[in-house]
Amino acid sequence: MPPNVELVLLKQLASCLVIPMFVVGRDRVLVFYNESAEPLVGRRFEEHGAMTLDEWGGALEPSDAEGRPLSDDERPVVAALDRGEPVHRTIHVQGLDGQRRKLEATAIPLVSESQELLGALALFWQPGSGESLKPAVPVAGAPQGQHEIEAILMRRLAGYLATPIFLVGSEGQLLYFNAAAERILGRRFEDMMAVTRNELYEAFRPTDTDGLPLERGTHVLTLAREKREPVHQRFSLRGLDGVTRTVEATAFPLIGQSGRDLGAAGFFWEIEKP
Amino acid sequence: MKITLRGTRGSLAAPGPETMHYGGNTSCVEVLGDDGTLLILDAGTGIRRLGDELDRSRRRIDLLLTHLHMDHIQGLGFFDPLFWPDLEVHLWGPSSTTLDLRARLSRYLSPPLFPVRLRDLPCQLSLHDVVATGGCTVGGFEIEAQLVCHPGPTVGYRITADGATLTYLPDHEPALGAKSFPDEPNWLSGYGLARGADLLIHDGQYTCDQYPQHMGWGHSSIEHMLAFAEATGVRHLVSFHHDPSHTDEILDRIYGEIKKDRTLPFELSPGVEGQTFVLRGAMADRAANA
């Protein structure tokens, strides 16, 4: 049977990025994690290969803040696969050094444009972890203005998924958003290409959960780039179709090998449909 | 520059009577500059014979690895110049997100996979991460390197000297996940490295029938290779990384049909082990005619 292109793209993308990433099949089998994720598992993926979530979760002993073990449907990956919607929560895990750590976790189901559930992408991070990364390195002059492979893979993956995805470059410039994101914004990407960041901000008027305008520089994609770690946020957005939508978003920086700063990608989802 | 194909086979060495013409050695290309500078692209099994032919008086070799899959490094431990104490060897290649080139290469050049450790090689060895630098200058060669679409950290190289350009993309799957191929130039893996090259050496491992079952393995179908060459406007395409199962007869048939049935905007040569190409840029031609 031909391999699933979405998972192939995601695995190849994950292997290029410094942010720890886990790829789970729809049967709850952990089918890949990248080098940066190895400390969370305790071994290289190549040494063990695929493992069930029980095998993986058992080692981490995920719990809530009170130390109560998470039930299956409280685990972000399981919940995301069951509900078909992204799930974000704070969890506590047992590290290999015996210390318990607080992690932010977002699991994003991979749903194809034809609404087939393919698996999930899971991001786990410790707030502040971006500070321990090496300083950002600008890309060493890509030939002829060509995008780097990480951005190419992210854009191609986004083109297959039903979850709204935005991609920005290292200067915060809008590089791409997929068809699902067009529905949030009320505007096609091709019609946005000449829009500046300021115009984009003014047009969509993001506000926080109290209805106050988000200051420039506090948007999830900007924060992910600046903090060099995933960032989760809830905000409201008024699309160009005049509809205000409340969305949650998890954005992660695209940091490639040798610390190359390539921008950020964000997965957005509506939590209160109009 | 003079380019000699030392190994054109992909994935696995495929010696035997049925591959005598195109060759069975895995990826290795020799690039000799007019000033005598030597670059070696990849260290597949083809590098062994190259090492036996090199003059002992040579003082420096630059070895550019595209990636560390076995078929591209398997010849390294048998490359005799690495055991010459007076030789300066510069080894260029990609690091990964957490490991530098030395650590990655040491996984192969160490027991149990190989009895000789990298650190025990007698030559004066220096390792360089091409992803961090984006390229380098070696003698008269300007070298650009960029990550390309292939599983694991993998670069392609663009090598320019005296106005002539060679692009080397032996393991490359630019069509992976593309809904329409080729894509816009700035969203096409390898485009910047290949555009307008005088000679493009590119992955052409699979037939169209074989590719769907191998999608994501990191290699091109021959059709994708042709489309990529056209999209990048190269002058001459050399197909490379022949599948181990593609005998001389099969390759003759495939490329014979292409040449008979298609009008291509570039010259096409299926890569043959031992084949040489001489590139002379406009600057060299002007100097020659002065």
Coordinates of C-alpha atoms in Angstrom, one line a residue:
Chain A
M1 CA 0.0 0.0 0.0
P2 CA 1.4 3.4 -0.9
P3 CA 2.7 5.3 2.1
N4 CA 0.6 8.1 3.5
V5 CA 2.0 11.4 2.1
E6 CA 0.9 13.5 5.1
L7 CA 2.8 11.4 7.6
V8 CA 5.8 11.1 5.3
L9 CA 6.0 14.9 5.0
L10 CA 5.6 15.3 8.7
K11 CA 8.3 12.8 9.6
Q12 CA 10.7 14.4 7.2
L13 CA 9.9 17.9 8.5
A14 CA 10.2 16.8 12.1
S15 CA 13.7 15.3 11.4
C16 CA 14.8 18.8 10.2
L17 CA 13.6 20.7 13.2
V18 CA 15.2 21.4 16.6
I19 CA 11.8 21.6 18.5
P20 CA 10.9 18.1 19.9
M21 CA 8.2 16.6 17.9
F22 CA 6.3 13.3 18.1
V23 CA 4.2 11.7 15.3
V24 CA 1.5 9.3 16.3
G25 CA -0.5 7.1 13.9
R26 CA -4.3 7.0 14.2
D27 CA -3.9 3.6 15.9
R28 CA -2.2 5.4 18.8
V29 CA 1.2 4.0 17.8
L30 CA 4.1 6.4 18.2
V31 CA 5.6 6.1 14.7
F32 CA 8.3 8.7 14.9
Y33 CA 10.0 11.3 17.1
N34 CA 12.9 13.5 16.2
E35 CA 16.4 13.8 17.7
S36 CA 15.4 16.6 20.0
A37 CA 12.6 14.5 21.4
E38 CA 14.9 11.6 22.4
P39 CA 15.6 12.9 25.9
L40 CA 11.8 12.6 26.6
V41 CA 11.8 9.0 25.6
G42 CA 15.3 8.0 26.7
R43 CA 16.5 6.4 23.5
R44 CA 16.9 7.1 19.8
F45 CA 13.9 6.3 17.6
E46 CA 16.1 4.1 15.4
E47 CA 17.0 1.9 18.4
H48 CA 13.5 1.0 19.3
G49 CA 11.2 1.9 16.4
A50 CA 7.5 2.4 16.8
M51 CA 5.9 1.9 20.2
T52 CA 2.4 2.0 21.7
L53 CA 1.3 5.0 23.7
D54 CA 1.2 2.8 26.7
E55 CA 4.8 1.9 26.4
W56 CA 5.8 5.5 25.8
G57 CA 3.4 7.1 28.4
G58 CA 4.2 4.4 30.9
A59 CA 7.8 5.6 31.0
L60 CA 6.8 9.3 31.5
E61 CA 4.0 8.7 34.0
P62 CA 2.0 11.7 33.0
S63 CA 0.0 13.3 35.7
D64 CA -1.8 16.5 36.6
A65 CA -0.5 19.1 39.0
E66 CA -1.6 17.1 42.0
G67 CA 0.3 14.1 40.8
R68 CA -2.9 12.2 39.8
P69 CA -2.1 10.0 36.8
L70 CA -3.9 11.2 33.7
S71 CA -6.6 8.9 32.4
D72 CA -6.6 8.0 28.8
D73 CA -8.9 10.7 27.6
E74 CA -7.0 13.3 29.6
R75 CA -3.8 12.6 27.7
P76 CA -3.5 15.2 25.0
V77 CA -2.6 12.8 22.2
V78 CA -5.4 10.3 23.0
A79 CA -8.0 13.1 23.4
A80 CA -6.9 14.7 20.1
L81 CA -7.3 11.5 18.3
D82 CA -10.6 10.7 19.9
R83 CA -12.2 14.1 19.4
G84 CA -10.5 14.9 16.1
E85 CA -9.7 18.3 17.5
P86 CA -6.4 19.9 18.8
V87 CA -6.0 19.6 22.5
H88 CA -3.7 21.7 24.7
R89 CA -3.0 21.2 28.4
T90 CA -0.3 21.3 31.1
I91 CA 1.0 18.0 32.2
H92 CA 3.6 16.7 34.6
V93 CA 6.0 14.0 33.6
Q94 CA 8.7 11.9 35.2
G95 CA 12.1 12.6 33.7
L96 CA 14.8 10.1 33.2
D97 CA 16.6 11.8 36.1
G98 CA 13.8 11.0 38.4
Q99 CA 12.7 14.6 38.6
R100 CA 9.1 15.6 37.8
R101 CA 8.7 18.4 35.3
K102 CA 5.8 20.6 34.2
L103 CA 5.4 20.5 30.4
E104 CA 3.0 22.2 28.1
A105 CA 1.6 19.8 25.6
T106 CA -0.4 20.3 22.4
A107 CA -1.6 17.4 20.3
I108 CA -2.9 18.3 16.8
P109 CA -4.8 15.6 14.9
L110 CA -3.8 15.3 11.4
V111 CA -6.9 15.4 9.4
S112 CA -6.8 15.3 5.6
E113 CA -8.7 17.6 3.4
S114 CA -11.1 14.7 2.8
Q115 CA -11.6 14.6 6.6
E116 CA -9.8 11.4 7.1
L117 CA -8.0 11.1 10.5
L118 CA -4.4 10.2 9.8
G119 CA -2.7 10.5 13.2
A120 CA -1.5 13.3 15.3
L121 CA 1.4 15.7 15.9
A122 CA 2.4 16.2 19.5
L123 CA 4.6 19.0 20.9
F124 CA 5.9 18.9 24.4
W125 CA 7.9 21.8 25.8
Q126 CA 9.1 23.2 29.1
P127 CA 8.3 27.0 29.2
G128 CA 11.6 28.8 29.0
S129 CA 13.3 26.0 27.2
G130 CA 14.0 28.2 24.2
E131 CA 16.5 30.2 26.2
S132 CA 18.8 27.2 26.4
L133 CA 19.0 26.9 22.6
K134 CA 22.0 28.3 20.8
P135 CA 21.5 31.9 19.5
A136 CA 19.4 32.1 16.3
V137 CA 21.5 32.0 13.2
P138 CA 20.2 33.8 10.1
V139 CA 20.0 31.5 7.0
A140 CA 23.3 31.8 5.1
G141 CA 21.9 33.4 2.0
A142 CA 19.7 30.7 0.3
P143 CA 20.4 30.7 -3.4
Q144 CA 18.1 32.9 -5.5
G145 CA 15.7 33.7 -2.7
Q146 CA 14.6 30.1 -2.5
H147 CA 12.9 28.9 0.6
E148 CA 14.7 26.4 2.8
I149 CA 13.6 22.8 2.9
E150 CA 11.9 23.1 6.2
A151 CA 9.6 25.8 4.9
I152 CA 9.0 23.9 1.7
L153 CA 8.0 20.7 3.7
M154 CA 5.8 22.7 6.1
R155 CA 4.0 24.4 3.2
R156 CA 3.4 21.1 1.4
L157 CA 2.2 19.4 4.6
A158 CA -0.2 22.3 5.3
G159 CA -1.6 22.0 1.8
Y160 CA -2.9 18.5 2.7
L161 CA -4.4 19.2 6.1
A162 CA -7.9 20.4 7.2
T163 CA -6.5 22.3 10.2
P164 CA -5.8 26.0 9.6
I165 CA -2.1 26.5 9.3
F166 CA -0.1 29.7 8.9
L167 CA 3.6 29.9 8.0
V168 CA 5.7 33.0 8.6
G169 CA 9.4 33.7 7.7
S170 CA 12.3 34.7 9.9
E171 CA 11.3 38.4 9.6
G172 CA 7.7 37.6 10.5
Q173 CA 6.5 38.0 6.9
L174 CA 3.6 35.9 5.9
L175 CA 4.7 33.0 3.6
Y176 CA 1.7 30.9 3.3
F177 CA -1.6 29.8 4.8
N178 CA -3.7 26.8 3.7
A179 CA -7.3 26.5 2.4
A180 CA -8.5 25.8 6.0
A181 CA -7.0 29.1 7.2
E182 CA -8.7 30.9 4.4
R183 CA -12.0 30.1 6.0
I184 CA -10.9 31.7 9.2
L185 CA -9.6 34.8 7.6
G186 CA -12.2 35.1 4.9
R187 CA -9.5 35.8 2.3
R188 CA -7.5 33.6 -0.1
F189 CA -3.8 33.5 0.4
E190 CA -3.2 34.6 -3.2
D191 CA -5.2 37.8 -2.4
M192 CA -3.0 38.4 0.7
M193 CA 0.5 38.3 -0.8
A194 CA 0.9 42.0 -1.1
V195 CA -0.4 42.7 2.3
T196 CA 2.1 43.9 4.9
R197 CA 2.2 42.7 8.5
N198 CA 0.7 46.0 9.8
E199 CA -2.1 45.8 7.3
L200 CA -2.7 42.2 8.2
Y201 CA -2.8 43.1 11.9
E202 CA -5.2 46.0 11.3
A203 CA -7.4 44.0 9.1
F204 CA -7.9 41.0 11.4
R205 CA -7.8 43.0 14.7
P206 CA -6.8 40.1 17.1
T207 CA -8.0 40.6 20.6
D208 CA -7.3 38.7 23.8
T209 CA -9.9 36.8 25.8
D210 CA -10.9 40.0 27.6
G211 CA -11.6 41.7 24.3
L212 CA -8.6 43.9 24.5
P213 CA -6.5 44.4 21.3
L214 CA -3.4 42.2 21.2
E215 CA -0.4 44.4 21.1
R216 CA 1.9 44.0 18.1
G217 CA 4.6 41.5 18.9
T218 CA 2.4 39.5 21.3
H219 CA 0.8 37.3 18.6
V220 CA 1.4 33.6 18.9
L221 CA 3.5 33.4 15.8
T222 CA 5.7 36.3 16.8
L223 CA 6.1 35.0 20.3
A224 CA 7.1 31.5 19.1
R225 CA 9.8 33.0 17.0
E226 CA 11.1 35.3 19.7
K227 CA 11.0 32.8 22.5
R228 CA 12.3 30.0 20.3
E229 CA 9.8 27.5 21.8
P230 CA 6.2 26.6 21.1
V231 CA 3.6 29.0 22.3
H232 CA -0.1 28.4 23.0
Q233 CA -2.6 31.2 22.9
R234 CA -6.3 31.9 22.8
F235 CA -7.6 35.0 21.1
S236 CA -10.4 36.4 19.0
L237 CA -10.0 37.3 15.4
R238 CA -12.3 39.2 13.0
G239 CA -12.0 37.9 9.5
L240 CA -12.4 39.9 6.4
D241 CA -15.8 38.4 6.1
G242 CA -16.8 40.4 9.2
V243 CA -17.2 37.3 11.4
T244 CA -15.4 37.3 14.8
R245 CA -14.0 33.9 15.7
T246 CA -12.5 32.7 18.9
V247 CA -9.5 30.5 18.2
E248 CA -6.8 28.7 20.0
A249 CA -3.4 28.3 18.4
T250 CA -0.2 26.6 19.0
A251 CA 2.8 28.0 17.1
F252 CA 6.3 26.6 17.0
P253 CA 9.5 28.1 15.7
L254 CA 11.1 26.6 12.6
I255 CA 14.6 26.2 13.9
G256 CA 16.7 24.0 11.6
Q257 CA 20.1 22.5 11.9
S258 CA 22.9 24.7 13.1
G259 CA 20.3 26.9 14.8
R260 CA 19.0 28.4 11.5
D261 CA 16.1 30.7 12.1
L262 CA 13.5 30.0 9.5
G263 CA 10.3 31.5 11.0
A264 CA 7.4 29.8 12.6
A265 CA 4.3 27.7 11.8
G266 CA 1.1 27.9 13.7
F267 CA -1.9 25.5 13.9
F268 CA -5.2 27.3 14.6
W269 CA -8.5 26.0 15.6
E270 CA -11.9 27.5 16.3
I271 CA -13.3 26.9 19.7
E272 CA -16.6 28.8 19.4
K273 CA -18.0 28.5 15.9
P274 CA -20.3 31.3 14.8
Chain B
M1 CA 36.7 21.6 -14.5
K2 CA 36.9 17.9 -15.4
I3 CA 34.3 15.7 -13.9
T4 CA 34.6 11.9 -13.7
L5 CA 31.8 9.6 -12.5
R6 CA 33.4 7.1 -10.2
G7 CA 30.2 5.4 -9.0
T8 CA 26.7 5.9 -10.4
R9 CA 24.7 3.3 -8.6
G10 CA 22.3 4.1 -5.8
S11 CA 21.3 2.3 -2.5
L12 CA 23.5 -0.8 -2.9
A13 CA 26.6 -1.6 -4.9
A14 CA 25.5 -3.8 -7.9
P15 CA 28.5 -5.4 -9.5
G16 CA 28.0 -8.1 -12.0
P17 CA 27.9 -9.0 -15.7
E18 CA 24.5 -7.3 -16.1
T19 CA 25.8 -3.9 -14.9
M20 CA 29.2 -3.8 -16.6
H21 CA 28.4 -0.8 -18.8
Y22 CA 26.7 1.6 -16.3
G23 CA 28.7 0.3 -13.4
G24 CA 28.0 -1.2 -10.0
N25 CA 29.8 1.2 -7.7
T26 CA 27.8 3.5 -5.5
S27 CA 27.9 7.3 -5.6
C28 CA 31.3 9.0 -6.1
V29 CA 32.2 11.9 -8.4
E30 CA 35.7 13.3 -9.0
V31 CA 36.0 17.0 -9.8
L32 CA 39.4 18.3 -10.9
G33 CA 39.9 22.0 -11.3
D34 CA 42.2 23.6 -13.8
D35 CA 44.4 24.7 -11.0
G36 CA 44.8 21.1 -9.8
T37 CA 42.3 21.4 -6.9
L38 CA 40.6 18.1 -6.3
L39 CA 37.1 17.7 -5.0
I40 CA 35.5 14.3 -4.4
L41 CA 31.7 14.2 -4.1
D42 CA 30.5 11.4 -1.9
A43 CA 32.4 8.4 -0.7
G44 CA 30.5 5.4 -2.1
T45 CA 32.3 2.3 -3.1
G46 CA 33.5 4.1 -6.2
I47 CA 36.0 6.1 -4.1
R48 CA 38.2 3.1 -3.5
R49 CA 39.5 2.9 -7.0
L50 CA 40.0 6.7 -7.1
G51 CA 42.1 6.5 -4.1
D52 CA 44.4 3.9 -5.7
E53 CA 44.9 6.2 -8.7
L54 CA 45.8 9.4 -6.8
D55 CA 49.3 10.7 -6.9
R56 CA 51.1 10.4 -3.6
S57 CA 52.5 13.9 -4.0
R58 CA 49.0 15.4 -3.6
R59 CA 48.9 17.5 -0.4
R60 CA 45.2 18.3 0.0
I61 CA 41.9 16.6 -0.8
D62 CA 38.4 18.0 -0.2
L63 CA 35.7 15.4 0.2
L64 CA 32.1 16.7 0.0
L65 CA 29.5 14.4 1.4
T66 CA 25.9 15.0 0.6
H67 CA 24.6 12.8 3.5
L68 CA 25.6 9.8 5.6
H69 CA 23.5 7.1 4.1
M70 CA 25.6 4.0 3.7
D71 CA 25.8 4.0 -0.1
H72 CA 27.5 7.5 0.1
I73 CA 30.0 6.7 2.8
Q74 CA 30.7 3.0 2.5
G75 CA 33.9 3.6 0.6
L76 CA 35.4 6.0 3.1
G77 CA 37.2 3.4 5.2
F78 CA 38.8 2.0 2.1
F79 CA 39.9 5.3 0.6
D80 CA 43.7 4.8 0.9
P81 CA 44.7 8.5 1.0
L82 CA 43.0 8.7 4.5
F83 CA 46.0 6.7 5.6
W84 CA 48.6 9.1 4.2
P85 CA 50.1 11.1 7.2
D86 CA 51.2 14.0 5.0
L87 CA 47.8 14.5 3.4
E88 CA 45.4 17.3 4.4
V89 CA 41.8 16.0 4.1
H90 CA 38.9 18.3 4.5
L91 CA 35.7 16.5 4.9
W92 CA 32.5 18.6 4.4
G93 CA 29.0 17.4 5.2
P94 CA 25.8 18.1 7.1
S95 CA 25.4 17.9 10.8
S96 CA 22.0 16.9 12.3
T97 CA 19.9 18.9 14.7
T98 CA 21.7 17.6 17.7
L99 CA 24.9 16.0 16.5
D100 CA 27.9 17.4 14.6
L101 CA 29.4 15.8 11.6
R102 CA 32.1 14.1 13.5
A103 CA 29.7 12.5 15.9
R104 CA 27.4 11.3 13.1
L105 CA 30.3 9.9 11.0
S106 CA 31.8 8.2 14.0
R107 CA 28.7 6.0 14.2
Y108 CA 29.9 4.3 11.0
L109 CA 33.6 4.6 11.4
S110 CA 33.8 2.8 14.7
P111 CA 33.2 -0.8 15.9
P112 CA 31.1 -2.8 15.4
L113 CA 30.5 -1.4 11.9
F114 CA 34.1 -0.7 11.1
P115 CA 37.3 -1.6 12.9
V116 CA 39.1 1.8 12.3
R117 CA 37.9 4.8 14.2
L118 CA 37.7 8.2 12.6
R119 CA 40.1 9.6 15.2
D120 CA 42.7 7.0 14.3
L121 CA 43.0 7.9 10.7
P122 CA 46.6 9.0 10.0
C123 CA 45.8 11.8 7.6
Q124 CA 45.4 15.4 8.8
L125 CA 41.7 15.4 9.0
S126 CA 39.4 18.4 9.3
L127 CA 35.6 18.2 9.4
H128 CA 33.3 21.0 8.4
D129 CA 29.6 21.5 8.7
V130 CA 28.3 22.8 5.4
V131 CA 24.8 23.6 6.7
A132 CA 26.2 26.2 9.1
T133 CA 28.4 27.8 6.5
G134 CA 26.2 27.4 3.4
G135 CA 29.3 26.6 1.4
C136 CA 32.9 27.4 1.1
T137 CA 35.7 28.3 -1.3
V138 CA 38.3 25.6 -2.1
G139 CA 41.1 26.6 -4.5
G140 CA 39.4 28.0 -7.6
F141 CA 36.0 26.5 -6.7
E142 CA 33.1 28.4 -5.2
I143 CA 30.9 25.8 -3.5
E144 CA 27.3 26.4 -2.3
A145 CA 25.5 23.8 -0.2
Q146 CA 21.9 23.7 0.8
L147 CA 19.6 21.2 2.5
V148 CA 17.4 19.4 0.0
C149 CA 14.4 17.0 0.1
H150 CA 15.7 13.6 1.3
P151 CA 15.2 11.7 4.6
G152 CA 17.8 12.8 7.1
P153 CA 20.1 15.8 6.8
T154 CA 21.1 15.9 3.1
V155 CA 22.6 18.6 1.0
G156 CA 23.1 19.3 -2.6
Y157 CA 26.2 21.1 -4.0
R158 CA 26.6 23.8 -6.6
I159 CA 30.2 24.1 -7.7
T160 CA 31.4 27.0 -9.8
A161 CA 34.8 27.7 -11.4
D162 CA 35.7 30.1 -14.1
G163 CA 32.1 30.6 -15.0
A164 CA 31.2 26.9 -15.3
T165 CA 28.7 25.3 -12.9
L166 CA 28.2 21.8 -11.8
T167 CA 25.3 20.9 -9.6
Y168 CA 25.3 17.6 -7.7
L169 CA 22.0 16.2 -6.4
P170 CA 22.5 12.5 -6.2
D171 CA 19.7 11.8 -3.6
H172 CA 16.8 14.1 -4.1
E173 CA 13.0 13.8 -4.1
P174 CA 11.9 17.3 -5.1
A175 CA 8.4 16.1 -6.0
L176 CA 7.6 14.7 -2.5
G177 CA 4.1 15.9 -1.6
A178 CA 3.9 18.4 -4.4
K179 CA 0.4 18.6 -5.7
S180 CA 1.7 20.0 -9.0
F181 CA 5.2 19.5 -10.0
P182 CA 7.4 21.3 -10.6
D183 CA 6.3 23.9 -8.1
E184 CA 7.0 27.6 -8.2
P185 CA 10.8 28.0 -8.3
N186 CA 11.2 29.5 -4.8
W187 CA 9.3 26.6 -3.3
L188 CA 11.1 23.9 -5.2
S189 CA 13.8 21.9 -3.3
G190 CA 17.1 22.2 -5.1
Y191 CA 16.1 25.0 -7.5
G192 CA 18.6 27.5 -6.3
L193 CA 21.4 25.0 -6.6
A194 CA 20.5 23.8 -10.0
R195 CA 19.2 26.8 -11.9
G196 CA 21.1 27.4 -15.1
A197 CA 23.8 24.8 -14.3
D198 CA 26.0 23.7 -17.1
L199 CA 25.9 20.1 -15.8
L200 CA 23.3 18.7 -13.4
I201 CA 24.0 15.3 -11.9
H202 CA 20.7 14.2 -10.5
D203 CA 18.9 11.3 -8.8
G204 CA 17.0 9.2 -11.4
Q205 CA 16.5 6.0 -9.4
Y206 CA 12.9 4.9 -10.2
T207 CA 10.7 4.4 -13.1
C208 CA 7.2 5.9 -13.0
D209 CA 5.8 2.6 -12.0
Q210 CA 8.2 2.1 -9.2
Y211 CA 7.9 5.5 -7.6
P212 CA 4.5 5.4 -5.9
Q213 CA 5.6 2.5 -3.7
H214 CA 8.8 4.3 -2.9
M215 CA 7.3 7.7 -2.2
G216 CA 9.1 9.3 0.7
W217 CA 12.2 7.1 0.3
G218 CA 14.1 10.2 -0.9
H219 CA 14.6 9.5 -4.6
S220 CA 13.2 10.7 -7.9
S221 CA 11.4 9.0 -10.6
I222 CA 13.1 9.5 -14.0
E223 CA 10.1 11.7 -15.1
H224 CA 10.5 13.9 -12.0
M225 CA 14.2 14.2 -12.8
L226 CA 13.5 15.3 -16.3
A227 CA 10.9 17.8 -15.2
F228 CA 13.2 19.2 -12.6
A229 CA 16.0 19.6 -15.1
E230 CA 13.6 21.5 -17.4
A231 CA 12.3 23.7 -14.6
T232 CA 15.8 24.7 -13.6
G233 CA 17.0 25.4 -17.1
V234 CA 20.2 23.3 -17.0
R235 CA 22.2 22.7 -20.2
H236 CA 23.1 19.0 -19.6
L237 CA 21.6 16.4 -17.3
V238 CA 23.3 13.3 -16.1
S239 CA 21.1 10.7 -14.5
F240 CA 22.5 9.2 -11.5
H241 CA 21.9 6.8 -8.6
H242 CA 20.6 4.1 -10.8
D243 CA 18.5 1.5 -9.0
P244 CA 20.4 -1.7 -8.2
S245 CA 17.8 -3.7 -10.1
H246 CA 18.3 -1.6 -13.3
T247 CA 20.5 -3.7 -15.5
D248 CA 22.4 -2.3 -18.4
E249 CA 19.6 -3.6 -20.7
I250 CA 16.9 -1.9 -18.6
L251 CA 18.7 1.4 -18.6
D252 CA 19.5 1.2 -22.3
R253 CA 15.8 0.7 -23.0
I254 CA 14.6 3.4 -20.6
Y255 CA 16.9 6.1 -21.9
G256 CA 16.7 4.9 -25.5
E257 CA 13.0 5.4 -25.4
I258 CA 13.3 8.8 -23.9
K259 CA 15.7 10.0 -26.5
K260 CA 13.7 8.6 -29.3
D261 CA 10.3 9.9 -28.2
R262 CA 11.1 13.2 -26.5
T263 CA 12.6 16.5 -27.5
L264 CA 14.3 17.8 -24.4
P265 CA 15.6 21.3 -23.9
F266 CA 18.8 20.0 -22.5
E267 CA 21.3 17.3 -23.3
L268 CA 20.7 14.0 -21.5
S269 CA 23.3 11.4 -20.5
P270 CA 22.5 8.4 -18.4
G271 CA 25.5 8.3 -16.0
V272 CA 28.1 5.7 -16.8
E273 CA 30.9 4.9 -14.4
G274 CA 34.2 6.2 -15.8
Q275 CA 32.5 8.8 -18.0
T276 CA 34.1 12.2 -18.0
F277 CA 32.8 15.7 -18.7
V278 CA 34.8 18.9 -19.2
L279 CA 33.1 22.1 -18.3
R280 CA 34.5 25.4 -19.6
G281 CA 32.7 28.6 -18.7
A282 CA 32.5 31.7 -20.8
M283 CA 35.5 33.2 -18.9
A284 CA 37.7 30.3 -19.8
D285 CA 36.6 30.4 -23.4
R286 CA 37.4 34.1 -23.6
A287 CA 40.8 33.5 -22.0
A288 CA 41.5 30.7 -24.4
N289 CA 40.6 32.9 -27.4
A290 CA 42.5 35.9 -26.2

